[in-house]
Every structure is written in structure tokens, then in C-alpha cells.
Short mmCIF file of N, CA, C and O in Angstrom, two decimals:
data_model
loop_
_atom_site.label_atom_id
_atom_site.label_comp_id
_atom_site.label_asym_id
_atom_site.label_seq_id
_atom_site.Cartn_x
_atom_site.Cartn_y
_atom_site.Cartn_z
N UNK A 1 128.85 99.03 83.87
CA UNK A 1 128.92 98.31 85.13
C UNK A 1 128.21 99.07 86.24
O UNK A 1 127.51 98.47 87.04
N UNK A 2 128.37 100.37 86.29
CA UNK A 2 127.75 101.16 87.35
C UNK A 2 126.22 101.11 87.30
O UNK A 2 125.59 100.94 88.34
N UNK A 3 125.57 101.24 86.12
CA UNK A 3 124.11 101.12 86.08
C UNK A 3 123.63 99.75 86.57
O UNK A 3 122.59 99.65 87.22
N UNK A 4 124.39 98.71 86.29
CA UNK A 4 124.02 97.37 86.74
C UNK A 4 124.03 97.30 88.27
O UNK A 4 123.12 96.76 88.88
N UNK A 5 125.07 97.85 88.89
CA UNK A 5 125.16 97.84 90.35
C UNK A 5 124.04 98.65 90.98
O UNK A 5 123.46 98.25 91.99
N UNK A 6 123.72 99.80 90.37
CA UNK A 6 122.63 100.63 90.88
C UNK A 6 121.31 99.89 90.79
O UNK A 6 120.53 99.87 91.74
N UNK A 7 121.05 99.27 89.66
CA UNK A 7 119.81 98.52 89.47
C UNK A 7 119.72 97.36 90.46
O UNK A 7 118.67 97.10 91.04
N UNK A 8 120.83 96.67 90.66
CA UNK A 8 120.86 95.55 91.61
C UNK A 8 120.57 96.04 93.02
O UNK A 8 119.80 95.41 93.76
N UNK A 9 121.16 97.15 93.41
CA UNK A 9 120.94 97.70 94.75
C UNK A 9 119.49 98.12 94.94
O UNK A 9 118.88 97.85 95.98
N UNK A 10 118.90 98.74 93.93
CA UNK A 10 117.50 99.17 94.01
C UNK A 10 116.58 97.96 94.11
O UNK A 10 115.64 97.93 94.90
N UNK A 11 116.85 96.92 93.33
CA UNK A 11 116.03 95.70 93.37
C UNK A 11 116.13 95.04 94.74
O UNK A 11 115.12 94.58 95.30
N UNK A 12 117.32 94.97 95.31
CA UNK A 12 117.51 94.35 96.62
C UNK A 12 116.77 95.15 97.70
O UNK A 12 116.12 94.57 98.58
N UNK A 13 116.84 96.46 97.63
CA UNK A 13 116.14 97.31 98.59
C UNK A 13 114.63 97.11 98.48
O UNK A 13 113.93 97.02 99.48
N UNK A 14 114.13 97.00 97.27
CA UNK A 14 112.71 96.76 97.06
C UNK A 14 112.25 95.46 97.68
O UNK A 14 111.18 95.39 98.29
N UNK A 15 113.05 94.42 97.56
CA UNK A 15 112.70 93.13 98.16
C UNK A 15 112.67 93.22 99.68
O UNK A 15 111.77 92.68 100.33
N UNK A 16 113.64 93.90 100.25
CA UNK A 16 113.69 94.04 101.71
C UNK A 16 112.50 94.84 102.20
O UNK A 16 111.82 94.45 103.14
N UNK A 17 112.20 95.96 101.56
CA UNK A 17 111.11 96.81 102.02
C UNK A 17 109.75 96.16 101.80
O UNK A 17 108.83 96.36 102.59
N UNK A 18 109.59 95.38 100.76
CA UNK A 18 108.30 94.75 100.51
C UNK A 18 107.98 93.72 101.56
O UNK A 18 106.81 93.43 101.82
N UNK A 19 108.95 93.16 102.22
CA UNK A 19 108.71 92.16 103.26
C UNK A 19 108.58 92.79 104.64
O UNK A 19 108.20 92.14 105.59
N UNK A 20 108.88 94.07 104.76
CA UNK A 20 108.87 94.74 106.06
C UNK A 20 107.47 94.79 106.65
O UNK A 20 106.54 95.27 106.04
N UNK A 21 107.32 94.24 107.85
CA UNK A 21 106.06 94.35 108.57
C UNK A 21 104.94 93.49 108.06
O UNK A 21 103.81 93.74 108.37
N UNK A 22 105.23 92.49 107.25
CA UNK A 22 104.13 91.68 106.74
C UNK A 22 104.45 90.21 106.80
O UNK A 22 105.58 89.80 106.75
N UNK A 23 103.40 89.43 106.93
CA UNK A 23 103.48 87.98 106.89
C UNK A 23 102.53 87.53 105.80
O UNK A 23 102.43 88.17 104.78
N UNK A 24 101.79 86.49 106.04
CA UNK A 24 100.86 85.97 105.05
C UNK A 24 99.43 86.31 105.44
O UNK A 24 99.04 86.21 106.59
N UNK A 25 98.63 86.71 104.45
CA UNK A 25 97.22 86.99 104.69
C UNK A 25 96.53 85.67 105.00
O UNK A 25 96.73 84.68 104.31
N UNK A 26 95.72 85.65 106.06
CA UNK A 26 95.05 84.41 106.45
C UNK A 26 93.59 84.68 106.81
O UNK A 26 93.25 84.87 107.97
N UNK A 27 92.75 84.73 105.78
CA UNK A 27 91.32 84.85 106.00
C UNK A 27 90.65 83.57 105.52
O UNK A 27 91.18 82.89 104.64
N UNK A 28 89.52 83.21 106.10
CA UNK A 28 88.86 81.96 105.71
C UNK A 28 88.51 81.90 104.23
O UNK A 28 88.22 82.93 103.61
N UNK A 29 88.54 80.69 103.69
CA UNK A 29 88.17 80.48 102.29
C UNK A 29 86.75 80.99 102.09
O UNK A 29 85.88 80.78 102.93
N UNK A 30 86.53 81.67 100.99
CA UNK A 30 85.22 82.20 100.69
C UNK A 30 85.05 83.65 101.11
O UNK A 30 84.10 84.30 100.70
N UNK A 31 85.95 84.17 101.95
CA UNK A 31 85.88 85.57 102.36
C UNK A 31 86.58 86.43 101.32
O UNK A 31 87.52 86.00 100.66
N UNK A 32 86.13 87.66 101.18
CA UNK A 32 86.71 88.59 100.22
C UNK A 32 88.12 88.99 100.67
O UNK A 32 88.30 89.54 101.75
N UNK A 33 89.09 88.69 99.83
CA UNK A 33 90.49 89.00 100.17
C UNK A 33 90.88 90.45 99.88
O UNK A 33 91.90 90.91 100.35
N UNK A 34 90.08 91.17 99.11
CA UNK A 34 90.48 92.51 98.67
C UNK A 34 90.73 93.45 99.85
O UNK A 34 91.70 94.20 99.86
N UNK A 35 89.87 93.42 100.86
CA UNK A 35 90.08 94.30 102.02
C UNK A 35 91.37 93.97 102.75
O UNK A 35 92.10 94.86 103.17
N UNK A 36 91.67 92.67 102.86
CA UNK A 36 92.91 92.24 103.51
C UNK A 36 94.12 92.69 102.72
O UNK A 36 95.11 93.16 103.28
N UNK A 37 94.05 92.55 101.40
CA UNK A 37 95.17 92.96 100.55
C UNK A 37 95.39 94.46 100.63
O UNK A 37 96.53 94.92 100.77
N UNK A 38 94.32 95.23 100.55
CA UNK A 38 94.45 96.69 100.64
C UNK A 38 94.99 97.11 102.01
O UNK A 38 95.85 97.98 102.10
N UNK A 39 94.47 96.49 103.08
CA UNK A 39 94.96 96.81 104.42
C UNK A 39 96.45 96.51 104.51
O UNK A 39 97.23 97.32 105.02
N UNK A 40 96.84 95.35 104.02
CA UNK A 40 98.25 94.95 104.08
C UNK A 40 99.13 95.95 103.34
O UNK A 40 100.18 96.36 103.83
N UNK A 41 98.69 96.38 102.17
CA UNK A 41 99.47 97.30 101.33
C UNK A 41 99.50 98.72 101.88
O UNK A 41 100.54 99.37 101.88
N UNK A 42 98.36 99.22 102.33
CA UNK A 42 98.25 100.63 102.68
C UNK A 42 98.37 100.93 104.17
O UNK A 42 98.72 102.04 104.55
N UNK A 43 98.04 99.95 105.01
CA UNK A 43 97.95 100.21 106.44
C UNK A 43 98.93 99.40 107.28
O UNK A 43 99.20 99.74 108.43
N UNK A 44 99.43 98.31 106.71
CA UNK A 44 100.24 97.36 107.46
C UNK A 44 101.59 97.87 107.91
O UNK A 44 102.21 97.27 108.79
N UNK A 45 102.06 98.96 107.36
CA UNK A 45 103.33 99.52 107.80
C UNK A 45 103.26 100.07 109.21
O UNK A 45 104.27 100.16 109.90
N UNK A 46 102.05 100.43 109.66
CA UNK A 46 101.88 101.01 110.99
C UNK A 46 100.98 100.17 111.90
O UNK A 46 101.15 100.20 113.11
N UNK A 47 100.01 99.46 111.32
CA UNK A 47 99.02 98.74 112.12
C UNK A 47 99.26 97.23 112.10
O UNK A 47 99.50 96.65 111.04
N UNK A 48 99.12 96.60 113.25
CA UNK A 48 99.17 95.15 113.37
C UNK A 48 97.77 94.60 113.24
O UNK A 48 96.85 95.07 113.91
N UNK A 49 97.59 93.62 112.37
CA UNK A 49 96.33 92.88 112.23
C UNK A 49 96.68 91.53 111.62
O UNK A 49 96.97 91.43 110.43
N UNK A 50 96.70 90.51 112.45
CA UNK A 50 97.18 89.18 112.05
C UNK A 50 96.52 88.62 110.80
O UNK A 50 97.21 88.08 109.94
N UNK A 51 95.18 88.70 110.64
CA UNK A 51 94.59 88.13 109.42
C UNK A 51 95.10 88.79 108.12
O UNK A 51 95.05 88.18 107.06
N UNK A 52 95.60 90.02 108.22
CA UNK A 52 96.18 90.68 107.05
C UNK A 52 97.66 90.38 106.93
O UNK A 52 98.31 90.81 105.98
N UNK A 53 98.23 89.68 107.92
CA UNK A 53 99.64 89.35 107.90
C UNK A 53 100.54 90.53 108.20
O UNK A 53 101.68 90.57 107.77
N UNK A 54 100.03 91.51 108.95
CA UNK A 54 100.83 92.71 109.23
C UNK A 54 101.26 92.76 110.69
O UNK A 54 100.54 92.32 111.58
N UNK A 55 102.43 93.32 110.91
CA UNK A 55 102.99 93.46 112.26
C UNK A 55 103.22 94.91 112.64
O UNK A 55 103.85 95.18 113.64
N UNK A 56 102.78 95.84 111.85
CA UNK A 56 102.95 97.24 112.18
C UNK A 56 104.42 97.65 112.17
O UNK A 56 105.26 96.97 111.60
N UNK A 57 104.69 98.76 112.79
CA UNK A 57 106.03 99.31 112.80
C UNK A 57 106.59 99.29 114.21
O UNK A 57 105.87 99.44 115.17
N UNK A 58 107.89 99.15 114.30
CA UNK A 58 108.52 99.25 115.61
C UNK A 58 109.25 100.58 115.75
O UNK A 58 110.07 100.76 116.62
N UNK A 59 108.91 101.54 114.90
CA UNK A 59 109.55 102.85 114.93
C UNK A 59 108.81 103.77 115.90
O UNK A 59 108.35 104.83 115.55
N UNK A 60 108.71 103.35 117.15
CA UNK A 60 107.95 104.10 118.14
C UNK A 60 108.52 105.49 118.41
O UNK A 60 107.80 106.39 118.79
N UNK A 61 109.81 105.65 118.19
CA UNK A 61 110.42 106.94 118.48
C UNK A 61 109.91 108.04 117.56
O UNK A 61 109.97 109.20 117.90
N UNK A 62 109.35 107.67 116.41
CA UNK A 62 108.80 108.69 115.51
C UNK A 62 107.27 108.63 115.48
O UNK A 62 106.63 109.14 114.59
N UNK A 63 106.67 107.93 116.44
CA UNK A 63 105.23 107.81 116.59
C UNK A 63 104.57 107.22 115.35
O UNK A 63 103.46 107.57 115.00
N UNK A 64 105.25 106.30 114.67
CA UNK A 64 104.69 105.68 113.48
C UNK A 64 103.92 104.42 113.81
O UNK A 64 103.42 103.77 112.92
N UNK A 65 103.81 104.08 115.06
CA UNK A 65 103.10 102.87 115.45
C UNK A 65 101.61 103.17 115.54
O UNK A 65 101.18 103.98 116.34
N UNK A 66 100.82 102.54 114.72
CA UNK A 66 99.37 102.68 114.80
C UNK A 66 98.83 101.69 115.81
O UNK A 66 99.53 100.81 116.28
N UNK A 67 97.55 101.81 116.15
CA UNK A 67 96.97 100.88 117.11
C UNK A 67 97.09 99.43 116.65
O UNK A 67 96.98 99.13 115.46
N UNK A 68 97.31 98.54 117.60
CA UNK A 68 97.35 97.11 117.34
C UNK A 68 95.90 96.67 117.21
O UNK A 68 95.18 96.56 118.20
N UNK A 69 95.46 96.41 116.00
CA UNK A 69 94.07 96.08 115.76
C UNK A 69 93.73 94.63 116.11
O UNK A 69 92.56 94.27 116.13
N UNK A 70 94.72 93.82 116.43
CA UNK A 70 94.44 92.49 116.96
C UNK A 70 93.80 92.61 118.34
O UNK A 70 93.02 91.77 118.76
N UNK A 71 94.16 93.66 119.05
CA UNK A 71 93.74 93.83 120.44
C UNK A 71 92.71 94.93 120.61
O UNK A 71 92.44 95.35 121.73
N UNK A 72 92.13 95.40 119.52
CA UNK A 72 91.22 96.54 119.61
C UNK A 72 90.05 96.33 118.67
O UNK A 72 90.23 96.23 117.46
N UNK A 73 88.86 96.27 119.19
CA UNK A 73 87.65 96.10 118.38
C UNK A 73 87.32 97.41 117.69
O UNK A 73 87.41 98.48 118.30
N UNK A 74 86.97 97.34 116.42
CA UNK A 74 86.59 98.53 115.64
C UNK A 74 85.30 98.25 114.88
O UNK A 74 85.08 97.14 114.41
N UNK A 75 84.48 99.27 114.73
CA UNK A 75 83.30 99.16 113.88
C UNK A 75 83.63 99.69 112.50
O UNK A 75 84.60 100.44 112.33
N UNK A 76 82.82 99.33 111.52
CA UNK A 76 83.03 99.82 110.17
C UNK A 76 82.98 101.35 110.14
O UNK A 76 83.82 102.00 109.51
N UNK A 77 82.02 101.93 110.85
CA UNK A 77 81.90 103.39 110.89
C UNK A 77 83.12 104.06 111.49
O UNK A 77 83.58 105.10 111.00
N UNK A 78 83.65 103.49 112.57
CA UNK A 78 84.85 104.05 113.19
C UNK A 78 86.05 103.99 112.26
O UNK A 78 86.86 104.92 112.19
N UNK A 79 86.17 102.87 111.54
CA UNK A 79 87.30 102.73 110.61
C UNK A 79 87.17 103.74 109.48
O UNK A 79 88.15 104.40 109.11
N UNK A 80 85.98 103.91 108.93
CA UNK A 80 85.78 104.90 107.86
C UNK A 80 86.09 106.31 108.36
O UNK A 80 86.70 107.11 107.65
N UNK A 81 85.69 106.62 109.60
CA UNK A 81 86.02 107.92 110.19
C UNK A 81 87.53 108.11 110.25
O UNK A 81 88.05 109.16 109.86
N UNK A 82 88.23 107.09 110.75
CA UNK A 82 89.69 107.19 110.88
C UNK A 82 90.35 107.34 109.51
O UNK A 82 91.30 108.13 109.36
N UNK A 83 89.87 106.62 108.52
CA UNK A 83 90.44 106.72 107.17
C UNK A 83 90.25 108.14 106.63
O UNK A 83 91.18 108.75 106.11
N UNK A 84 89.04 108.67 106.75
CA UNK A 84 88.76 110.01 106.22
C UNK A 84 89.52 111.11 106.95
O UNK A 84 89.95 112.09 106.35
N UNK A 85 89.68 110.95 108.26
CA UNK A 85 90.21 112.04 109.09
C UNK A 85 91.64 111.85 109.54
O UNK A 85 92.13 112.64 110.34
N UNK A 86 92.30 110.82 109.09
CA UNK A 86 93.68 110.61 109.51
C UNK A 86 93.77 110.13 110.94
O UNK A 86 94.60 110.60 111.71
N UNK A 87 92.92 109.20 111.32
CA UNK A 87 92.92 108.65 112.67
C UNK A 87 91.90 109.36 113.54
O UNK A 87 91.00 110.04 113.05
N UNK A 88 92.07 109.20 114.84
CA UNK A 88 91.12 109.79 115.80
C UNK A 88 91.67 111.01 116.49
O UNK A 88 90.94 111.85 116.94
N UNK A 89 92.98 111.10 116.62
CA UNK A 89 93.55 112.16 117.44
C UNK A 89 94.48 113.09 116.67
O UNK A 89 95.29 113.76 117.27
N UNK A 90 94.35 113.13 115.36
CA UNK A 90 95.20 114.01 114.58
C UNK A 90 96.64 113.58 114.54
O UNK A 90 97.54 114.40 114.44
N UNK A 91 96.89 112.27 114.63
CA UNK A 91 98.24 111.73 114.57
C UNK A 91 98.82 111.86 113.18
O UNK A 91 98.40 112.71 112.39
N UNK A 92 99.72 110.98 112.86
CA UNK A 92 100.40 111.09 111.57
C UNK A 92 99.79 110.20 110.49
O UNK A 92 100.33 110.10 109.41
N UNK A 93 98.65 109.57 110.77
CA UNK A 93 98.01 108.76 109.76
C UNK A 93 97.51 109.67 108.64
O UNK A 93 96.85 110.68 108.88
N UNK A 94 97.85 109.34 107.39
CA UNK A 94 97.39 110.19 106.28
C UNK A 94 95.89 110.09 106.09
O UNK A 94 95.31 109.01 106.20
N UNK A 95 95.27 111.21 105.82
CA UNK A 95 93.84 111.22 105.52
C UNK A 95 93.61 110.54 104.17
O UNK A 95 94.43 110.65 103.26
N UNK A 96 92.48 109.86 104.06
CA UNK A 96 92.06 109.24 102.80
C UNK A 96 93.14 108.37 102.17
O UNK A 96 93.36 108.42 100.95
N UNK A 97 93.79 107.55 102.98
CA UNK A 97 94.82 106.65 102.46
C UNK A 97 94.21 105.66 101.46
O UNK A 97 94.88 105.18 100.57
N UNK A 98 92.93 105.36 101.63
CA UNK A 98 92.12 104.67 100.64
C UNK A 98 90.80 105.43 100.56
O UNK A 98 90.39 106.07 101.51
N UNK A 99 90.16 105.36 99.40
CA UNK A 99 88.90 106.09 99.21
C UNK A 99 87.88 105.21 98.50
O UNK A 99 88.23 104.16 97.96
N UNK A 100 86.65 105.66 98.50
CA UNK A 100 85.59 104.99 97.75
C UNK A 100 85.41 103.54 98.14
O UNK A 100 85.37 103.20 99.32
N UNK A 101 85.31 102.67 97.13
CA UNK A 101 85.07 101.25 97.40
C UNK A 101 86.26 100.61 98.11
O UNK A 101 86.08 99.66 98.87
N UNK A 102 87.46 101.13 97.87
CA UNK A 102 88.62 100.59 98.59
C UNK A 102 88.50 100.86 100.09
O UNK A 102 88.79 99.99 100.91
N UNK A 103 88.07 102.05 100.46
CA UNK A 103 87.87 102.38 101.87
C UNK A 103 86.80 101.48 102.47
O UNK A 103 86.94 101.01 103.61
N UNK A 104 85.74 101.24 101.73
CA UNK A 104 84.67 100.35 102.21
C UNK A 104 85.21 98.94 102.47
O UNK A 104 84.90 98.33 103.48
N UNK A 105 86.01 98.43 101.53
CA UNK A 105 86.58 97.08 101.67
C UNK A 105 87.49 96.99 102.90
O UNK A 105 87.44 96.02 103.65
N UNK A 106 88.35 97.99 103.08
CA UNK A 106 89.25 98.00 104.24
C UNK A 106 88.44 98.08 105.53
O UNK A 106 88.69 97.33 106.48
N UNK A 107 87.43 98.96 105.57
CA UNK A 107 86.62 99.11 106.78
C UNK A 107 85.87 97.82 107.11
O UNK A 107 85.79 97.42 108.28
N UNK A 108 85.31 97.16 106.11
CA UNK A 108 84.61 95.89 106.34
C UNK A 108 85.57 94.83 106.87
O UNK A 108 85.24 94.09 107.80
N UNK A 109 86.75 94.77 106.27
CA UNK A 109 87.76 93.80 106.72
C UNK A 109 88.18 94.05 108.16
O UNK A 109 88.19 93.14 108.99
N UNK A 110 88.52 95.29 108.48
CA UNK A 110 88.97 95.62 109.84
C UNK A 110 87.85 95.35 110.85
O UNK A 110 88.09 94.75 111.90
N UNK A 111 86.63 95.75 110.53
CA UNK A 111 85.51 95.54 111.45
C UNK A 111 85.28 94.04 111.70
O UNK A 111 84.94 93.64 112.81
N UNK A 112 85.51 93.22 110.68
CA UNK A 112 85.29 91.79 110.83
C UNK A 112 86.38 91.12 111.68
O UNK A 112 86.11 90.23 112.47
N UNK A 113 87.64 91.57 111.54
CA UNK A 113 88.75 90.85 112.15
C UNK A 113 89.43 91.56 113.31
O UNK A 113 90.19 90.94 114.06
N UNK A 114 89.22 92.85 113.49
CA UNK A 114 89.86 93.57 114.60
C UNK A 114 89.35 93.05 115.93
O UNK A 114 88.18 92.70 116.07
N UNK A 115 90.23 92.98 116.90
CA UNK A 115 89.87 92.57 118.24
C UNK A 115 89.87 91.07 118.46
O UNK A 115 89.44 90.61 119.51
N UNK A 116 90.36 90.31 117.51
CA UNK A 116 90.35 88.85 117.66
C UNK A 116 91.30 88.37 118.74
O UNK A 116 91.16 87.26 119.22
N UNK A 117 92.25 89.20 119.13
CA UNK A 117 93.17 88.85 120.21
C UNK A 117 93.04 89.85 121.34
O UNK A 117 93.97 90.11 122.08
N UNK A 118 91.83 90.41 121.46
CA UNK A 118 91.57 91.44 122.46
C UNK A 118 91.79 90.92 123.87
O UNK A 118 91.35 89.84 124.21
N UNK A 119 92.46 91.72 124.65
CA UNK A 119 92.64 91.45 126.08
C UNK A 119 91.52 92.18 126.80
O UNK A 119 90.61 92.68 126.18
N UNK A 120 91.60 92.32 128.07
CA UNK A 120 90.55 93.00 128.82
C UNK A 120 90.79 94.50 128.96
O UNK A 120 90.12 95.16 129.71
N UNK A 121 91.74 95.05 128.20
CA UNK A 121 92.01 96.48 128.31
C UNK A 121 90.93 97.28 127.60
O UNK A 121 90.46 96.92 126.54
N UNK A 122 90.49 98.38 128.19
CA UNK A 122 89.42 99.19 127.60
C UNK A 122 89.93 100.06 126.46
O UNK A 122 91.12 100.33 126.34
N UNK A 123 89.01 100.51 125.60
CA UNK A 123 89.32 101.48 124.56
C UNK A 123 89.46 102.84 125.21
O UNK A 123 88.99 103.06 126.32
N UNK A 124 90.08 103.78 124.53
CA UNK A 124 90.20 105.13 125.10
C UNK A 124 88.82 105.68 125.48
O UNK A 124 87.87 105.56 124.72
N UNK A 125 88.72 106.24 126.66
CA UNK A 125 87.46 106.83 127.11
C UNK A 125 86.56 105.86 127.84
O UNK A 125 85.55 106.26 128.41
N UNK A 126 86.86 104.57 127.80
CA UNK A 126 86.07 103.57 128.50
C UNK A 126 86.75 103.21 129.81
O UNK A 126 87.95 103.36 129.96
N UNK A 127 85.99 102.69 130.74
CA UNK A 127 86.57 102.22 131.99
C UNK A 127 86.53 100.70 132.01
O UNK A 127 85.63 100.08 131.45
N UNK A 128 87.49 100.11 132.64
CA UNK A 128 87.57 98.65 132.71
C UNK A 128 86.59 98.12 133.75
O UNK A 128 86.36 98.74 134.78
N UNK A 129 85.99 96.96 133.44
CA UNK A 129 85.06 96.34 134.39
C UNK A 129 85.73 95.31 135.25
O UNK A 129 85.11 94.72 136.11
N UNK A 130 87.03 95.06 135.01
CA UNK A 130 87.74 94.08 135.82
C UNK A 130 88.46 94.79 136.96
O UNK A 130 89.03 95.85 136.78
N UNK A 131 88.40 94.21 138.12
CA UNK A 131 89.04 94.81 139.28
C UNK A 131 90.51 94.43 139.31
O UNK A 131 90.89 93.34 138.95
N UNK A 132 91.32 95.36 139.75
CA UNK A 132 92.76 95.10 139.88
C UNK A 132 92.97 94.21 141.09
O UNK A 132 92.31 94.37 142.11
N UNK A 133 93.96 93.26 141.01
CA UNK A 133 94.22 92.37 142.16
C UNK A 133 94.80 93.10 143.33
O UNK A 133 95.40 94.07 143.30
#
């Protein structure tokens, strides 16, 4: 009886954790889904990107919140840099969370869809061109 209860508890925990921070991937028909799937699996726990169905983390007290990529434009080169180096500022993002062709797929996906809900806020180091009221 005890092994059954343990197995049931582990299965229930797995179901809860697998749904954490994710929704449904929504990329146009004909687009490569692999980058979205990899992003959702490897990056979605910290980063928000609607086309990947991810909402990031709300664990701000432990600095696990990655940039909201819905509101931030990224280039493929910048994404590859962040993947290789664990982000831009030496945060807690693991280095090489994906490598090789997987890193390429994630970078292409992020570069294509990041910033789709961008507001007028500047990236770090840039100045805003909009005047304050």
C-alpha cells in the first residue's frame, strides 16, 4: 500500500509541475515548432513568451524571473550570447541550457517572436525617445 501512495503522490506532483508556467504553444501553421517546444521546456520556467505558451516565474524573491520576452526585442545573436554565457549580467540563468542545433532553434524562435507586445520602454543602456507627460 505504501509504494502505491508514494507513486501516486509522485505522479500528481509531476502533473502539477509540468503545467507550471505554461499555456499552449501558438505559432503560425508552417512555422518550425521545435524552437517553441525547446523554449517552453528549457526556458519557460523563468521567461515569458506568449507564442511559446510560457508565463515565466513569479518567484521574484529568489531572482528567478527572467526578462519578459513579449516586451523585449532580441536578435538571434543576442539570444545565442545569453544562452552561452548564462544571460547578460551573470544572473542565475544556466550557461548552455541548450547547445548546438537546439540553441540555434531557440535563438531563431526568440528572435522571431520576442517583442511582439513591446511597450515603449527602452532596453538596458538605451534612452527613451518618448517624453514624459
